[in-house]
């Protein structure tokens, strides 16, 4: 009697067959990782720092105590040297920070003893304090000149509509005119006026009544645009036209732009009755090279 089993007939071709060991491999537990694989998978151990820390900040060398770098725990330096992050070292074993080190000494002096930089270095040190997130140093610097004065100036400029946009327009117009004329400089007219209403010496007694008791139709009679390239104003503050001119020149100069200005008259456009526009017009000369 021939007995037929339930097993499939195995082909003679060994490539078409699956051995019992192959089948078992499909259900085996994952192999235990090698020592190398385990080292790659495991997180790095916390980095250990010496008590006296040698530093290389953008090529400039410093030495300080670890406790100094950790003076304020919510700063970037404290986080960098907490052991949670890896800090590379240079060929001499100094811990490397990829940042310009020109003012890093001022940062260390504050962390060591609370010393503040001299006035001429306040602005760049403030920038470094922002980068390293040193809040106490930022607070101290903001309370001294020139940063304290800058806060007051910015409060004034906050009243000025489209101030930054107007600065950009001055630059673009001056650049375009200089390029078109192949000239070293360009001139443009800028109107700077504090009061919305026209004022002349003989109009002052009537100014308040005109300002607050005008009808809507009368208001429109005074609305106009002076024939200038850029117009600043009006605003309500003690600071006057000359204060705003100083701001404009300062901000342009901070961008490396050489600018001279002079008053060349007033708009003098007739509005209504004996009223004329008396907004001052300034000629700005911007030199490009």
Short mmCIF file of C-alpha atoms in Angstrom, two decimals:
data_model
loop_
_atom_site.label_atom_id
_atom_site.label_comp_id
_atom_site.label_asym_id
_atom_site.label_seq_id
_atom_site.Cartn_x
_atom_site.Cartn_y
_atom_site.Cartn_z
CA UNK A 1 0.00 0.00 0.00
CA UNK A 2 1.28 3.37 -0.96
CA UNK A 3 0.80 6.02 1.70
CA UNK A 4 0.61 9.62 0.49
CA UNK A 5 1.65 12.20 3.08
CA UNK A 6 0.43 15.79 3.28
CA UNK A 7 3.88 17.18 2.61
CA UNK A 8 4.59 18.87 -0.67
CA UNK A 9 7.06 17.35 -2.96
CA UNK A 10 10.43 19.00 -2.65
CA UNK A 11 11.90 20.16 -5.90
CA UNK A 12 15.30 19.02 -6.80
CA UNK A 13 16.46 22.59 -7.28
CA UNK A 14 18.00 23.74 -3.99
CA UNK A 15 17.30 27.43 -4.78
CA UNK A 16 13.56 26.80 -4.84
CA UNK A 17 13.50 25.11 -1.49
CA UNK A 18 13.27 26.67 1.96
CA UNK A 19 15.16 24.77 4.56
CA UNK A 20 13.84 24.37 8.05
CA UNK A 21 16.61 26.63 9.28
CA UNK A 22 15.54 29.36 6.82
CA UNK A 23 11.99 29.12 8.03
CA UNK A 24 13.12 29.38 11.57
CA UNK A 25 15.15 32.50 10.71
CA UNK A 26 11.93 34.28 9.78
CA UNK A 27 10.72 33.88 13.35
CA UNK A 28 13.94 34.37 15.26
CA UNK A 29 14.35 37.11 17.84
CA UNK A 30 16.54 40.00 16.66
CA UNK A 31 20.18 39.34 17.19
CA UNK A 32 21.91 41.00 20.11
CA UNK A 33 23.69 44.11 18.76
CA UNK A 34 27.45 44.11 18.68
CA UNK A 35 29.48 46.34 20.94
CA UNK A 36 29.99 48.83 18.10
CA UNK A 37 26.29 48.98 17.31
CA UNK A 38 25.44 49.40 20.95
CA UNK A 39 27.85 52.29 21.26
CA UNK A 40 26.20 54.03 18.34
CA UNK A 41 22.70 53.49 19.68
CA UNK A 42 23.32 54.60 23.25
CA UNK A 43 23.33 58.33 24.00
CA UNK A 44 26.66 59.96 24.65
CA UNK A 45 27.71 60.35 28.25
CA UNK A 46 27.56 63.88 29.68
CA UNK A 47 30.64 65.88 28.77
CA UNK A 48 32.90 66.57 31.72
CA UNK A 49 34.57 69.98 32.08
CA UNK A 50 37.54 70.98 34.23
CA UNK A 51 37.19 73.59 36.95
CA UNK A 52 39.44 75.94 34.97
CA UNK A 53 38.12 76.14 31.41
CA UNK A 54 40.32 77.17 28.45
CA UNK A 55 38.31 78.80 25.68
CA UNK A 56 38.84 79.60 22.02
CA UNK A 57 36.21 82.13 20.92
CA UNK A 58 36.63 82.77 17.21
CA UNK A 59 40.42 82.48 17.50
CA UNK A 60 40.79 84.57 20.67
CA UNK A 61 41.86 82.70 23.80
CA UNK A 62 40.33 83.08 27.26
CA UNK A 63 40.55 81.22 30.55
CA UNK A 64 37.87 81.26 33.22
CA UNK A 65 36.29 79.13 35.90
CA UNK A 66 33.48 76.74 35.09
CA UNK A 67 31.36 78.40 37.78
CA UNK A 68 31.72 81.73 35.97
CA UNK A 69 30.26 80.30 32.77
CA UNK A 70 27.42 78.82 34.78
CA UNK A 71 26.77 82.01 36.79
CA UNK A 72 23.26 82.43 35.41
CA UNK A 73 21.64 79.10 34.66
CA UNK A 74 19.22 80.35 31.99
CA UNK A 75 21.97 81.62 29.67
CA UNK A 76 23.40 79.99 26.57
CA UNK A 77 26.85 79.67 28.17
CA UNK A 78 25.42 77.84 31.18
CA UNK A 79 23.60 75.47 28.84
CA UNK A 80 26.68 74.92 26.67
CA UNK A 81 28.82 74.00 29.67
CA UNK A 82 26.17 72.09 31.58
CA UNK A 83 27.43 68.77 30.24
CA UNK A 84 24.28 68.16 28.23
CA UNK A 85 25.86 69.35 24.99
CA UNK A 86 29.07 68.43 23.23
CA UNK A 87 31.54 71.31 22.83
CA UNK A 88 34.35 70.71 20.28
CA UNK A 89 37.95 71.50 21.16
CA UNK A 90 40.78 72.92 19.08
CA UNK A 91 44.21 71.36 18.60
CA UNK A 92 45.35 72.72 21.98
CA UNK A 93 42.35 71.31 23.83
CA UNK A 94 40.56 74.63 24.23
CA UNK A 95 36.77 74.53 24.04
CA UNK A 96 35.76 76.22 20.82
CA UNK A 97 32.92 78.72 20.39
CA UNK A 98 32.35 79.78 16.79
CA UNK A 99 31.72 83.46 17.52
CA UNK A 100 33.72 86.69 17.18
CA UNK A 101 35.60 87.01 20.45
CA UNK A 102 36.26 90.78 20.31
CA UNK A 103 33.81 91.56 23.11
CA UNK A 104 33.79 88.21 24.88
CA UNK A 105 36.11 89.62 27.55
CA UNK A 106 33.37 92.12 28.48
CA UNK A 107 30.93 89.22 28.78
CA UNK A 108 33.29 87.38 31.13
CA UNK A 109 33.94 90.50 33.21
CA UNK A 110 30.24 90.87 33.86
CA UNK A 111 29.86 87.19 34.77
CA UNK A 112 32.86 87.43 37.10
CA UNK A 113 32.14 90.62 38.98
CA UNK A 114 29.23 92.48 37.37
CA UNK A 115 31.48 94.96 35.55
CA UNK A 116 29.88 96.89 32.69
CA UNK A 117 31.68 97.96 29.50
CA UNK A 118 32.61 101.59 28.78
CA UNK A 119 30.08 103.62 26.86
CA UNK A 120 31.77 103.23 23.46
CA UNK A 121 31.38 99.43 23.69
CA UNK A 122 27.84 99.28 25.07
CA UNK A 123 26.12 98.63 21.75
CA UNK A 124 28.34 95.76 20.51
CA UNK A 125 28.42 94.17 23.98
CA UNK A 126 24.62 94.38 24.07
CA UNK A 127 24.54 92.45 20.80
CA UNK A 128 26.78 89.75 22.28
CA UNK A 129 24.66 89.61 25.42
CA UNK A 130 21.64 88.98 23.21
CA UNK A 131 23.44 86.13 21.45
CA UNK A 132 24.43 84.47 24.75
CA UNK A 133 21.01 85.24 26.29
CA UNK A 134 22.45 86.93 29.38
CA UNK A 135 19.32 88.64 30.69
CA UNK A 136 20.88 90.45 33.69
CA UNK A 137 23.52 92.06 31.48
CA UNK A 138 20.87 93.12 28.95
CA UNK A 139 18.86 94.76 31.73
CA UNK A 140 21.87 96.71 33.00
CA UNK A 141 22.92 97.87 29.52
CA UNK A 142 19.41 99.05 28.65
CA UNK A 143 19.48 101.39 31.64
CA UNK A 144 22.62 103.29 30.59
CA UNK A 145 23.55 105.43 27.63
CA UNK A 146 23.39 105.15 24.73
CA UNK A 147 20.76 102.39 24.94
CA UNK A 148 18.54 104.24 27.41
CA UNK A 149 18.45 107.22 25.07
CA UNK A 150 17.72 104.90 22.17
CA UNK A 151 14.62 103.58 23.97
CA UNK A 152 13.35 107.15 24.33
CA UNK A 153 14.12 107.87 20.66
CA UNK A 154 12.28 104.75 19.52
CA UNK A 155 9.28 105.77 21.62
CA UNK A 156 9.19 109.03 19.69
CA UNK A 157 9.62 107.32 16.32
CA UNK A 158 6.76 105.02 17.24
CA UNK A 159 4.48 108.04 16.80
CA UNK A 160 5.75 108.56 13.26
CA UNK A 161 3.60 106.82 10.63
CA UNK A 162 5.57 104.77 8.10
CA UNK A 163 8.93 106.04 9.34
CA UNK A 164 10.94 102.98 8.24
CA UNK A 165 9.11 102.82 4.92
CA UNK A 166 9.98 106.45 4.23
CA UNK A 167 13.65 105.78 4.99
CA UNK A 168 13.67 102.96 2.47
CA UNK A 169 12.02 105.22 -0.09
CA UNK A 170 14.72 107.89 0.39
CA UNK A 171 17.41 105.28 -0.22
CA UNK A 172 15.73 103.79 -3.28
CA UNK A 173 15.04 107.15 -4.93
CA UNK A 174 18.57 108.38 -4.30
CA UNK A 175 20.08 105.17 -5.64
CA UNK A 176 17.92 105.19 -8.77
CA UNK A 177 18.70 108.83 -9.59
CA UNK A 178 22.42 108.35 -9.07
CA UNK A 179 22.44 105.30 -11.35
CA UNK A 180 20.36 106.98 -14.03
CA UNK A 181 22.58 110.06 -14.10
CA UNK A 182 25.83 108.14 -13.53
CA UNK A 183 26.43 110.60 -10.70
CA UNK A 184 28.36 110.35 -7.45
CA UNK A 185 25.45 111.82 -5.48
CA UNK A 186 21.72 112.34 -5.75
CA UNK A 187 19.38 115.01 -4.42
CA UNK A 188 15.77 114.72 -3.37
CA UNK A 189 13.17 116.85 -1.63
CA UNK A 190 11.86 115.83 1.78
CA UNK A 191 9.03 117.49 3.67
CA UNK A 192 9.16 117.29 7.46
CA UNK A 193 6.21 118.86 9.30
CA UNK A 194 4.97 118.44 12.84
CA UNK A 195 1.54 120.07 12.61
CA UNK A 196 -1.14 118.94 10.23
CA UNK A 197 -2.53 122.44 9.83
CA UNK A 198 -0.64 125.25 8.09
CA UNK A 199 0.93 127.74 10.49
CA UNK A 200 2.36 131.17 9.88
CA UNK A 201 2.93 133.91 12.47
CA UNK A 202 -0.25 135.80 11.61
CA UNK A 203 -2.35 132.60 11.57
CA UNK A 204 -1.51 131.43 15.07
CA UNK A 205 -4.46 133.20 16.82
CA UNK A 206 -6.91 131.44 14.52
CA UNK A 207 -5.21 128.10 14.52
CA UNK A 208 -7.01 126.40 17.41
CA UNK A 209 -10.48 127.34 16.25
CA UNK A 210 -9.73 126.16 12.73
CA UNK A 211 -8.30 122.91 14.04
CA UNK A 212 -11.16 121.85 16.28
CA UNK A 213 -14.23 123.51 14.74
CA UNK A 214 -13.81 122.75 11.06
CA UNK A 215 -16.52 120.99 9.13
CA UNK A 216 -15.71 117.93 7.05
CA UNK A 217 -15.81 119.97 3.84
CA UNK A 218 -13.45 122.55 5.30
CA UNK A 219 -11.08 119.81 6.40
CA UNK A 220 -10.78 118.55 2.86
CA UNK A 221 -9.83 122.02 1.66
CA UNK A 222 -6.65 121.80 3.76
CA UNK A 223 -5.71 118.31 2.65
CA UNK A 224 -3.00 118.18 0.01
CA UNK A 225 0.30 116.55 -0.88
CA UNK A 226 3.38 118.70 -1.11
CA UNK A 227 5.41 118.31 -4.29
CA UNK A 228 8.26 116.38 -2.67
CA UNK A 229 9.74 112.91 -2.92
CA UNK A 230 9.07 111.87 0.70
CA UNK A 231 6.97 113.44 3.43
CA UNK A 232 7.25 112.87 7.21
CA UNK A 233 4.47 113.92 9.58
CA UNK A 234 2.40 114.98 11.30
CA UNK A 235 2.98 113.85 14.89
CA UNK A 236 2.06 114.89 18.41
CA UNK A 237 5.04 115.09 20.75
CA UNK A 238 7.38 117.66 22.30
CA UNK A 239 10.11 116.61 19.84
CA UNK A 240 10.17 119.00 16.91
CA UNK A 241 11.17 118.98 13.24
CA UNK A 242 14.88 119.21 14.01
CA UNK A 243 14.65 116.20 16.30
CA UNK A 244 13.12 114.13 13.51
CA UNK A 245 15.73 115.35 11.03
CA UNK A 246 18.40 114.19 13.46
CA UNK A 247 16.76 110.75 13.61
CA UNK A 248 16.61 110.47 9.83
CA UNK A 249 20.27 111.42 9.36
CA UNK A 250 21.35 109.13 12.22
CA UNK A 251 19.50 106.11 10.88
CA UNK A 252 20.78 106.64 7.35
CA UNK A 253 24.33 107.10 8.65
CA UNK A 254 24.06 103.86 10.64
CA UNK A 255 23.48 102.12 7.32
CA UNK A 256 26.66 103.61 5.88
CA UNK A 257 24.91 106.30 3.85
CA UNK A 258 26.45 109.77 3.73
CA UNK A 259 23.71 112.41 3.84
CA UNK A 260 23.62 116.21 4.04
CA UNK A 261 20.49 118.31 4.27
CA UNK A 262 19.42 121.93 4.21
CA UNK A 263 16.13 123.77 4.27
CA UNK A 264 15.31 125.24 0.86
CA UNK A 265 11.98 126.90 1.75
CA UNK A 266 8.37 125.98 2.36
CA UNK A 267 5.66 124.44 0.25
CA UNK A 268 3.68 127.74 0.10
CA UNK A 269 0.80 126.13 -1.78
CA UNK A 270 -2.44 128.15 -1.59
CA UNK A 271 -5.14 126.28 0.29
CA UNK A 272 -8.09 128.53 1.13
CA UNK A 273 -8.63 132.25 1.72
CA UNK A 274 -5.37 133.62 3.12
CA UNK A 275 -4.06 130.23 4.21
CA UNK A 276 -1.07 128.66 2.55
CA UNK A 277 0.85 125.50 3.23
CA UNK A 278 3.91 126.38 5.29
CA UNK A 279 5.45 122.94 5.60
CA UNK A 280 9.26 123.18 5.45
CA UNK A 281 11.01 121.52 2.52
CA UNK A 282 14.51 120.08 2.90
CA UNK A 283 16.94 119.09 0.21
CA UNK A 284 18.72 115.81 1.01
CA UNK A 285 22.01 115.11 -0.73
CA UNK A 286 23.12 111.50 -0.56
CA UNK A 287 26.67 110.73 -1.65
CA UNK A 288 27.33 107.18 -2.79
CA UNK A 289 31.11 107.17 -3.04
#
